[in-house]
Coordinates of C-alpha atoms in Angstrom, one line a residue:
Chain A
X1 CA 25.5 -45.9 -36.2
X2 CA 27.3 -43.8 -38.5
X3 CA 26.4 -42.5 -41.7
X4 CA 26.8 -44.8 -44.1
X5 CA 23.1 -46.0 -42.5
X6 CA 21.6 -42.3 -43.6
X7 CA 21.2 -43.8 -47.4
X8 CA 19.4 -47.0 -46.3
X9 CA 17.0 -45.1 -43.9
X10 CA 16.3 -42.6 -46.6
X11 CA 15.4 -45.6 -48.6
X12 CA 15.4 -43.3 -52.1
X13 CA 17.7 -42.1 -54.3
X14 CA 18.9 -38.7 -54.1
X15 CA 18.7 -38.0 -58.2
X16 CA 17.6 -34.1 -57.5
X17 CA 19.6 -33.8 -54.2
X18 CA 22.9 -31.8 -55.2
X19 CA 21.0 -29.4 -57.1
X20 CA 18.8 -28.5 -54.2
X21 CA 22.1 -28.5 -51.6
X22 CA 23.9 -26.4 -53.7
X23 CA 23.1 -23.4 -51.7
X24 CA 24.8 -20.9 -49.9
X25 CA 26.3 -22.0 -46.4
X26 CA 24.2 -21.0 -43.9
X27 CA 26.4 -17.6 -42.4
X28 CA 28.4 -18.0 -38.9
X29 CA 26.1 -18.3 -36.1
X30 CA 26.7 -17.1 -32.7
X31 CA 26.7 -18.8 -29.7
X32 CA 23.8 -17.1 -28.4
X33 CA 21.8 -18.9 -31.2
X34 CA 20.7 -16.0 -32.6
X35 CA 21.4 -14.3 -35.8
X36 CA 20.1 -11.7 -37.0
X37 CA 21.7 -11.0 -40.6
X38 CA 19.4 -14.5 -41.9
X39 CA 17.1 -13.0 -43.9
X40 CA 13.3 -13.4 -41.8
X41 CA 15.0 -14.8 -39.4
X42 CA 12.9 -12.8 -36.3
X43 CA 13.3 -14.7 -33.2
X44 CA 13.5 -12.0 -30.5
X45 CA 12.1 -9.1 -33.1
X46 CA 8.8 -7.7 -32.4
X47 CA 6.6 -10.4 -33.1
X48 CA 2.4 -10.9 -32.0
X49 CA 2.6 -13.5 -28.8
X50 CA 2.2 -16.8 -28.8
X51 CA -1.6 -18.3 -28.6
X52 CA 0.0 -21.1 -26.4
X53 CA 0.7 -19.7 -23.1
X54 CA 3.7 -20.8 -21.2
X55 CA 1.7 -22.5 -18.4
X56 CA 0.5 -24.7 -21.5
X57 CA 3.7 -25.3 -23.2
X58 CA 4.9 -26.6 -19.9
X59 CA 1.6 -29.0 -19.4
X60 CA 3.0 -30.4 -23.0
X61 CA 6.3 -30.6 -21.8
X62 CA 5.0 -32.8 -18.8
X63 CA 3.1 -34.7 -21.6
X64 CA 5.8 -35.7 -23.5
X65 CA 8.0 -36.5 -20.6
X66 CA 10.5 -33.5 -21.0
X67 CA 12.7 -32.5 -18.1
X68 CA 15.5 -30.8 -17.0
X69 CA 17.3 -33.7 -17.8
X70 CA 16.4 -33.4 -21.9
X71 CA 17.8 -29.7 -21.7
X72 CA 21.0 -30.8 -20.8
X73 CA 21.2 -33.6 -23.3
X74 CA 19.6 -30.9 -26.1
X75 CA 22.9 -28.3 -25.2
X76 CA 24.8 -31.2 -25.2
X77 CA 23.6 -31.8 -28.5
X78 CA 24.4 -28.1 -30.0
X79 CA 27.8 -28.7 -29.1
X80 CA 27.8 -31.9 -31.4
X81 CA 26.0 -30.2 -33.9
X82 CA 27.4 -27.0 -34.2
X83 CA 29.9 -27.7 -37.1
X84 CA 27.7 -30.4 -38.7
X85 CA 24.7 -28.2 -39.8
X86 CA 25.3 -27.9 -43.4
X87 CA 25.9 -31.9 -43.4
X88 CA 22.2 -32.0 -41.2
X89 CA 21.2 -29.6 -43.6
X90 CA 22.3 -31.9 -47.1
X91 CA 20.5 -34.8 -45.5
X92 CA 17.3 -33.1 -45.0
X93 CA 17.4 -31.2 -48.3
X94 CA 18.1 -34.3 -49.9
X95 CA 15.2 -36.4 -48.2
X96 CA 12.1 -33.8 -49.4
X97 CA 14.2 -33.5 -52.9
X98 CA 14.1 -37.0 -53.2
X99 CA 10.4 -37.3 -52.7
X100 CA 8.1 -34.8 -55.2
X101 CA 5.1 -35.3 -52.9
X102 CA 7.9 -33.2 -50.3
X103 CA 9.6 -31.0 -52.7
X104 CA 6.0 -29.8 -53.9
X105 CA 6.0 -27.2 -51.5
X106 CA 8.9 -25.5 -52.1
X107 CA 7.6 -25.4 -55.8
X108 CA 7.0 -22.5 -57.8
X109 CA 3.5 -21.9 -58.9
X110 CA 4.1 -21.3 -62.2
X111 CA 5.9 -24.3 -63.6
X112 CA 6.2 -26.4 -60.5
X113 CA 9.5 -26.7 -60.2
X114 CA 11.7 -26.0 -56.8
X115 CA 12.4 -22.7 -56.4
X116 CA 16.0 -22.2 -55.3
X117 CA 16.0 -18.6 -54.2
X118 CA 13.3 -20.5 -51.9
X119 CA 14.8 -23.6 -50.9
X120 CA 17.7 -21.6 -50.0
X121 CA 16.4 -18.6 -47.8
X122 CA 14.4 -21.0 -46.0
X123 CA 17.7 -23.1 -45.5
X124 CA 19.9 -20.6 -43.8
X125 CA 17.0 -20.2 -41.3
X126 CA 16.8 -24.1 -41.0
X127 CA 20.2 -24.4 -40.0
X128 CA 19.4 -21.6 -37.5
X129 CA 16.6 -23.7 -35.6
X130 CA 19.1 -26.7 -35.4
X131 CA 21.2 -24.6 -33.1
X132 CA 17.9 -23.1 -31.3
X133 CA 16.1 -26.3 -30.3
X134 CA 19.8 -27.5 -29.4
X135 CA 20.0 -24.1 -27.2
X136 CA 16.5 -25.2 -25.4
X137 CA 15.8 -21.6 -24.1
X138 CA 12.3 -22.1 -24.2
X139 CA 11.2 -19.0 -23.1
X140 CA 8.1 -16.7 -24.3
X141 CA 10.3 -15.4 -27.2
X142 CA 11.2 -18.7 -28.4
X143 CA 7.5 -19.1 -28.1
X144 CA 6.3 -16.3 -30.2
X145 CA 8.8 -17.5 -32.7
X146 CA 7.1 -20.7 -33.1
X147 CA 3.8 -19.6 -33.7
X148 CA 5.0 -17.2 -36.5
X149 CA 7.0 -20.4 -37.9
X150 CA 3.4 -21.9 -38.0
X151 CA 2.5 -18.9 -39.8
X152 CA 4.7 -20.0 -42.5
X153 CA 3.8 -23.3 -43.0
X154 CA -0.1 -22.4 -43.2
X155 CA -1.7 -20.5 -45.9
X156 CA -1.7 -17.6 -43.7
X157 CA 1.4 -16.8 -44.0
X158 CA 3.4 -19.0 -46.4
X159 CA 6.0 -17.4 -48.9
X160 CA 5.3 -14.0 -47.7
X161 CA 9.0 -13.6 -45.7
X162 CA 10.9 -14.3 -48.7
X163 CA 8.6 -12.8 -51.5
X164 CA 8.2 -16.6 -53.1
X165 CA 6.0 -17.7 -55.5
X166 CA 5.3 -20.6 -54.3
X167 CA 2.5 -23.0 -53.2
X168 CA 0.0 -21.7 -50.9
X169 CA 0.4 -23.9 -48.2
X170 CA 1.7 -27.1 -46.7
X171 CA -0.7 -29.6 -45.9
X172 CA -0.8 -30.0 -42.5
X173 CA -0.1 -33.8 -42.7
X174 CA 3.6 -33.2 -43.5
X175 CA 4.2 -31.6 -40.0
X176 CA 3.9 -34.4 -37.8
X177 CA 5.3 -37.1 -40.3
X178 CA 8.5 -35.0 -40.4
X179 CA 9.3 -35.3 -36.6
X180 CA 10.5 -39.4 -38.1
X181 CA 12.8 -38.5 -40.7
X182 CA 14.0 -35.5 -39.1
X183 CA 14.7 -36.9 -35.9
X184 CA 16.4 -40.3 -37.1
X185 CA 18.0 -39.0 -39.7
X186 CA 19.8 -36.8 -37.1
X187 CA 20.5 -39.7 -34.6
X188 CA 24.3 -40.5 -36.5
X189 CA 25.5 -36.9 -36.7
X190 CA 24.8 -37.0 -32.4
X191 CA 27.4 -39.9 -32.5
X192 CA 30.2 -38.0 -34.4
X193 CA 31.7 -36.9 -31.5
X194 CA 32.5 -39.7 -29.0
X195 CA 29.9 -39.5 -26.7
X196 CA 28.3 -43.5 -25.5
X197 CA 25.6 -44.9 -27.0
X198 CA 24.1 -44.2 -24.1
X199 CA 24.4 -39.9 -24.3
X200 CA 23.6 -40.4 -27.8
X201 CA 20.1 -42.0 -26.9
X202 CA 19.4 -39.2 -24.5
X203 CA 20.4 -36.2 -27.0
X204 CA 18.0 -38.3 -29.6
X205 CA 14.9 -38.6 -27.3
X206 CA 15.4 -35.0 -26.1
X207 CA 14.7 -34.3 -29.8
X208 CA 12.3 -36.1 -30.3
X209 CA 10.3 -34.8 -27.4
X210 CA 11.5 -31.4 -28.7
X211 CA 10.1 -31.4 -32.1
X212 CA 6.8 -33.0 -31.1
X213 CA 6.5 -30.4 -28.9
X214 CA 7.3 -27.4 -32.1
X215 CA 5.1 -29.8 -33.9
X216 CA 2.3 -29.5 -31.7
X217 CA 2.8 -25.6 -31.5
X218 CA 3.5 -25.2 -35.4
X219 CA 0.0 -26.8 -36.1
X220 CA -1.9 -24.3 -34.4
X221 CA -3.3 -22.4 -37.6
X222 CA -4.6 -26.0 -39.2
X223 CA -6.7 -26.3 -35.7
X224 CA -10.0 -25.2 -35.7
X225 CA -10.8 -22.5 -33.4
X226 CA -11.6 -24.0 -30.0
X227 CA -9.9 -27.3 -31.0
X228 CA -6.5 -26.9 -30.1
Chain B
X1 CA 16.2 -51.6 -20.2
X2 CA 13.9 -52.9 -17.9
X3 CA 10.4 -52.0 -16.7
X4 CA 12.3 -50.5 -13.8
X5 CA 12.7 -48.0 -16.0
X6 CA 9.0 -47.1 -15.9
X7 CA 8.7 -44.8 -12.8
X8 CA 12.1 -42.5 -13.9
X9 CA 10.4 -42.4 -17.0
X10 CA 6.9 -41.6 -16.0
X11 CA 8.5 -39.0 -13.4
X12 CA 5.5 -38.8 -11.0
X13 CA 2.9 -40.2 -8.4
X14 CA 0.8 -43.0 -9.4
X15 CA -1.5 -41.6 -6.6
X16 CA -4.8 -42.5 -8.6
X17 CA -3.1 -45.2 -10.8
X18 CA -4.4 -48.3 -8.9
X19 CA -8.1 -47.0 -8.7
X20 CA -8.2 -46.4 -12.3
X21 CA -6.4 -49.6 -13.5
X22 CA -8.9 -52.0 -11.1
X23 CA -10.7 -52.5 -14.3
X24 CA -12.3 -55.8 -15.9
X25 CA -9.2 -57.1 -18.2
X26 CA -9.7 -57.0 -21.9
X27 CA -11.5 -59.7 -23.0
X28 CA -9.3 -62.8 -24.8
X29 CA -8.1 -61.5 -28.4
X30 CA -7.9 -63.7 -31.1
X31 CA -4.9 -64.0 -33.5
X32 CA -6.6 -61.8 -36.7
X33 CA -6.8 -58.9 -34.3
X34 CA -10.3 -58.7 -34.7
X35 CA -12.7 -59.0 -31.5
X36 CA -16.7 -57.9 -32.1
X37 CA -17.6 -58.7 -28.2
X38 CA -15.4 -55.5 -27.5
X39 CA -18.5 -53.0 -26.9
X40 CA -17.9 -50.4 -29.5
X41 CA -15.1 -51.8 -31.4
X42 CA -16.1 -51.2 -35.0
X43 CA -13.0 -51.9 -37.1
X44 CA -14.2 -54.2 -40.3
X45 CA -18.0 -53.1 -39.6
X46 CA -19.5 -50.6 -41.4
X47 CA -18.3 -47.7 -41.4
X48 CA -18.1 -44.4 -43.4
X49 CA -15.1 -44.4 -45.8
X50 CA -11.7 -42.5 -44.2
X51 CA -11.4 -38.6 -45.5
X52 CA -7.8 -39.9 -46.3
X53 CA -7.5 -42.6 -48.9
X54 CA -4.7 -45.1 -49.7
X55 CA -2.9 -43.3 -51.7
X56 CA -2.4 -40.9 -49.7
X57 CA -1.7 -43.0 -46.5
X58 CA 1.0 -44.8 -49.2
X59 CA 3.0 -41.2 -49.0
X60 CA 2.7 -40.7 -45.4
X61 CA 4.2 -43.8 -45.0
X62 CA 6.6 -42.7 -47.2
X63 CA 6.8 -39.4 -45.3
X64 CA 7.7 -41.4 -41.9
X65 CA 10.3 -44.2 -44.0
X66 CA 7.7 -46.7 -43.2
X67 CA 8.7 -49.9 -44.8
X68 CA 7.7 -53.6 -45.4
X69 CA 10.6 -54.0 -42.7
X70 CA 8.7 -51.6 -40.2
X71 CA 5.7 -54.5 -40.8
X72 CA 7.7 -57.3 -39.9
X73 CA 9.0 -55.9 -36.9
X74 CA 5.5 -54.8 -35.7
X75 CA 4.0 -58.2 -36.4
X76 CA 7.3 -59.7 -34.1
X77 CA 6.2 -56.9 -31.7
X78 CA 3.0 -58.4 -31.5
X79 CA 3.9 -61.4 -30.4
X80 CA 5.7 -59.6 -28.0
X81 CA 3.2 -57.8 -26.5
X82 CA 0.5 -60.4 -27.0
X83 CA 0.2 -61.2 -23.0
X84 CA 1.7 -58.1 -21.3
X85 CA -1.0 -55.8 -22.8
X86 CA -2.6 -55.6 -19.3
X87 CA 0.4 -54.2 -18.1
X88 CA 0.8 -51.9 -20.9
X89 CA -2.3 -50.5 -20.3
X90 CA -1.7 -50.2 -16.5
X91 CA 1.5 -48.2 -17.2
X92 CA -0.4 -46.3 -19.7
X93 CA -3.5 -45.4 -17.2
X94 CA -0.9 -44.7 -15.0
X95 CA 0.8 -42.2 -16.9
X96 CA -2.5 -40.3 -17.1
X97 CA -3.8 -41.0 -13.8
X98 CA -1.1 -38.6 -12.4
X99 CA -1.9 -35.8 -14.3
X100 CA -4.6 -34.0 -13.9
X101 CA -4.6 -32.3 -17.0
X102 CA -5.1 -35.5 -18.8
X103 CA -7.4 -37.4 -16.7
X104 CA -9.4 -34.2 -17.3
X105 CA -10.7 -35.8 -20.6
X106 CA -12.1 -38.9 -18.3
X107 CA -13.6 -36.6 -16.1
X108 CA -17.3 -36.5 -15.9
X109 CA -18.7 -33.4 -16.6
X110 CA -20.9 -33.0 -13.1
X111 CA -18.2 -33.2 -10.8
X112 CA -14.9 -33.4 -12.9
X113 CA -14.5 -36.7 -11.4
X114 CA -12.8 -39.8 -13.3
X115 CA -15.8 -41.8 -14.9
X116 CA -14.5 -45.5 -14.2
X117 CA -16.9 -46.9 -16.5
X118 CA -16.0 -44.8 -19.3
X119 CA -12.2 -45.9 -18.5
X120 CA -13.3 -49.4 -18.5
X121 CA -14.8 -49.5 -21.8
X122 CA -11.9 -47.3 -23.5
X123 CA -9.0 -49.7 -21.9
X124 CA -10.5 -52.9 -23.5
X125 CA -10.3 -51.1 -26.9
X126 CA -7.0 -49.6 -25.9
X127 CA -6.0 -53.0 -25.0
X128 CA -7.2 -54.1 -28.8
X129 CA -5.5 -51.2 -30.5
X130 CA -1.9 -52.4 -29.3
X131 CA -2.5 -55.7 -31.4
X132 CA -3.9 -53.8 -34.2
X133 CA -0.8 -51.5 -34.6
X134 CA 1.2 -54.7 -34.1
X135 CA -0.7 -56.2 -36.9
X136 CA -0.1 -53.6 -38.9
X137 CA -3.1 -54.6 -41.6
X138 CA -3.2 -51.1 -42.7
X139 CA -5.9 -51.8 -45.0
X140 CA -9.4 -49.8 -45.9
X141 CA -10.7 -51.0 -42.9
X142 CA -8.0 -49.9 -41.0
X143 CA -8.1 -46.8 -42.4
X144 CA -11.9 -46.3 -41.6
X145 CA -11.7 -47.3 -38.5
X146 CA -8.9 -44.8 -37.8
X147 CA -11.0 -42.2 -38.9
X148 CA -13.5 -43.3 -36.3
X149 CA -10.9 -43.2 -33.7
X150 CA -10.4 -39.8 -34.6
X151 CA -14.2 -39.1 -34.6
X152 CA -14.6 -40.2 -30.7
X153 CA -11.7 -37.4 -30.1
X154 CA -12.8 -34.6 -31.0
X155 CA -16.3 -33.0 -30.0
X156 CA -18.2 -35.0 -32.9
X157 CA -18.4 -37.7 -31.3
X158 CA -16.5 -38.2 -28.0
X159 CA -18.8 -40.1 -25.2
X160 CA -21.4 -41.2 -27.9
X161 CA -19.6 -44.9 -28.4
X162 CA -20.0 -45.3 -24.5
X163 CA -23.1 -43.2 -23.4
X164 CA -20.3 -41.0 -21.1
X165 CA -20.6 -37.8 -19.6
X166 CA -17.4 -36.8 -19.9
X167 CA -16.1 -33.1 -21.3
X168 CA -16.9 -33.0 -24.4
X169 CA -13.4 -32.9 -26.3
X170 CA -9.5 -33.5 -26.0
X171 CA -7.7 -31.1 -26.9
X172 CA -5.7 -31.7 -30.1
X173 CA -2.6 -30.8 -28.9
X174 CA -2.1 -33.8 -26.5
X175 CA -2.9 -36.3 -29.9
X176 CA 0.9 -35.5 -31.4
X177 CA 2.1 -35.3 -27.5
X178 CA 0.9 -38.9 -26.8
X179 CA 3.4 -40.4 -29.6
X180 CA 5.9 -39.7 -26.8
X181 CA 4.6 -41.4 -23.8
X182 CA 3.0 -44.0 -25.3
X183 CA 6.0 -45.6 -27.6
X184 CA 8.8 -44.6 -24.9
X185 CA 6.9 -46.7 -22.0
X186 CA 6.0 -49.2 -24.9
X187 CA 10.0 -50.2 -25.3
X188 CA 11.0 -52.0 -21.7
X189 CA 7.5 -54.2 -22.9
X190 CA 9.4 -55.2 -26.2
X191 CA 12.9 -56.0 -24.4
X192 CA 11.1 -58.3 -22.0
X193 CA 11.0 -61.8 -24.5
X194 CA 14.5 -62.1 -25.1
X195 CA 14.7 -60.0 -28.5
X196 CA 18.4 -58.5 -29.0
X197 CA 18.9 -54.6 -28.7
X198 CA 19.2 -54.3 -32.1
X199 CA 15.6 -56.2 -32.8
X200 CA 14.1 -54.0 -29.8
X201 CA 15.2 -51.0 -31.3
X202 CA 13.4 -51.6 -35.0
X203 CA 10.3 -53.2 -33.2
X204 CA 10.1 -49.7 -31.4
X205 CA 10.9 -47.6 -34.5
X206 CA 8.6 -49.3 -36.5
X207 CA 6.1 -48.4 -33.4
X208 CA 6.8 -44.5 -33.7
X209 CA 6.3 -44.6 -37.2
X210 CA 3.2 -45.9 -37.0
X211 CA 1.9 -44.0 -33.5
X212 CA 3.0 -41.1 -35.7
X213 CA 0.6 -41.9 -38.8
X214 CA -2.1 -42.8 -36.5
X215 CA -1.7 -39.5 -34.9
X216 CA -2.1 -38.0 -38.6
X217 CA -5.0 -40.1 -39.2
X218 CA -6.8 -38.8 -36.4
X219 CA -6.2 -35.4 -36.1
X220 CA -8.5 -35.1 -39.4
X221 CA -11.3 -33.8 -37.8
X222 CA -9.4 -31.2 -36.1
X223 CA -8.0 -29.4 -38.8
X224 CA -9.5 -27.1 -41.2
X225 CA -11.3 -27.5 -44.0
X226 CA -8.7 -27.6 -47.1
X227 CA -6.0 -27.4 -44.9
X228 CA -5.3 -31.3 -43.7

């Protein structure tokens, strides 16, 4: 698969899609995965814990099937990805520009159109979590990261970190429809760099049992209490 | 790939597997995907119209690139599956017969103990739902009947289709964390009838997508008010 196939699976022209990638790179990352000059960018800051306790992030794990084996695959995949973020990034920004019922929520409130000091704040920090969910450290401040990237999805918390004036909240629908077009749309940049088809389907499934999993955790503040 | 794929897959005992899948077979299916002597399979009866309307299942679809393509390769999947959904369902009772955190949610609520009969009925309409989603007749009824699935979920009205004792709820968090599971062991089961690799592959992304807006579907009654 190569790219040439990212058009048809997009199935949509990309009529607003420069204007909305026409953003400031996201800076040099480290190869820790962490990067602290990305505006709201607090992964490892002092942030509330997690609802989700370890011991039940790793009965999800076991529910969707991730092992040992999909961390491997998952660092395997940062390697691939590390220089193709911004090209990730153009695809992605492209599909929800594509789409108004997506680009919605990065719209101001005032005229609805997309707010680019938004769209691009938010973007440096995307490119960010490509290299974290690549890294797989897991750990309880990956964790509490997650639940305040939930925070910012939900109307508890959206637009706050970057001061936008923007929608209140994104419906929680968009959250698991997302881990399609996210994840398949990613599948040809993890065969850029020569690996078999074979290592390419295991970095793909690792991501997709990755992002069900953030999915799962990013949903948390739709949940009624005692639900989740 | 072959169904010997299963148990790597699956990565555990099926200790309690074979007492949990001695259950009566599902009844013969007919070709419209519709079967009334299923005990408590309502789709085209009445039923109370889906919170989520056409329209807006048109955009999830368009969320998850869920195409007229995607339909065809279902309805090829369904012939497919057509006679191995016994041992779909086995490998899928399996999977939750050797976890205890999932067979929980068959458990009775005396003892904590698997409640066969309460298995039983569920498999037959587990059995129907695999030639439903291969159908793929995602019409008003579908959609109502999806948000009755979701209904005998969550706490409103799990059990009361099949007069169970069982615990009261699942958990919402292992509705987005079944996509996994259930479409990965779903993909030997479409290799098996002499499809190419490139056929299997569509049949089984055509198969996410749609696990994935089912999930949406039914995770309606979970989430808060104003904020699906």
């Amino acid at each position: 698969m190569t790219t040439a196939f990212l058009p048809s699976i997009l199935g949509g022209a990309f009529l607003t899609a420069a204007a909305l990638n026409a953003q400031t790179p996201t800076p040099a990352l480290s190869k820790k995965g962490t990067n602290m000059s990305i505006p709201g960018y607090t992964h490892g800051g002092q942030l509330p814990a997690s609802p989700v306790s370890m011991k039940e992030l790793d009965l999800l794990k076991q529910s969707v099937l991730f092992t040992e084996e999909d961390i491997r695959y998952l660092r395997t995949s940062r390697e691939v990805l590390q220089d193709q973020t911004e090209a990730v990034l153009d695809v992605w920004y492209g599909f929800v520009a594509s789409r108004p019922h997506l680009v919605y929520y990065f719209g101001r409130k005032s005229d609805g159109q997309p707010d680019s000091a938004y769209l691009s704040a938010v973007r440096k920090r995307f490119g960010q979590w490509i290299l974290d969910t690549a890294s797989a450290n897991y750990d309880q401040r990956w964790l509490d990261y997650q639940a305040e990237i939930a925070r910012r999805h939900h109307r508890t918390g959206k637009n706050q970190t970057d001061h936008a004036a923007s929608v209140d909240h994104i419906s929680y629908r968009y959250l698991p429809a997302f881990i399609y077009p996210i994840t398949a749309t990613l599948k040809p940049f993890l065969a850029k760099k020569g690996h078999s088809q074979d290592e390419v389907e295991k970095m793909h499934q690792a991501w997709v049992k990755s992002v069900i999993l953030q999915v799962i955790l990013w949903s948390h503040p739709y949940v009624k209490d005692g639900d989740f």
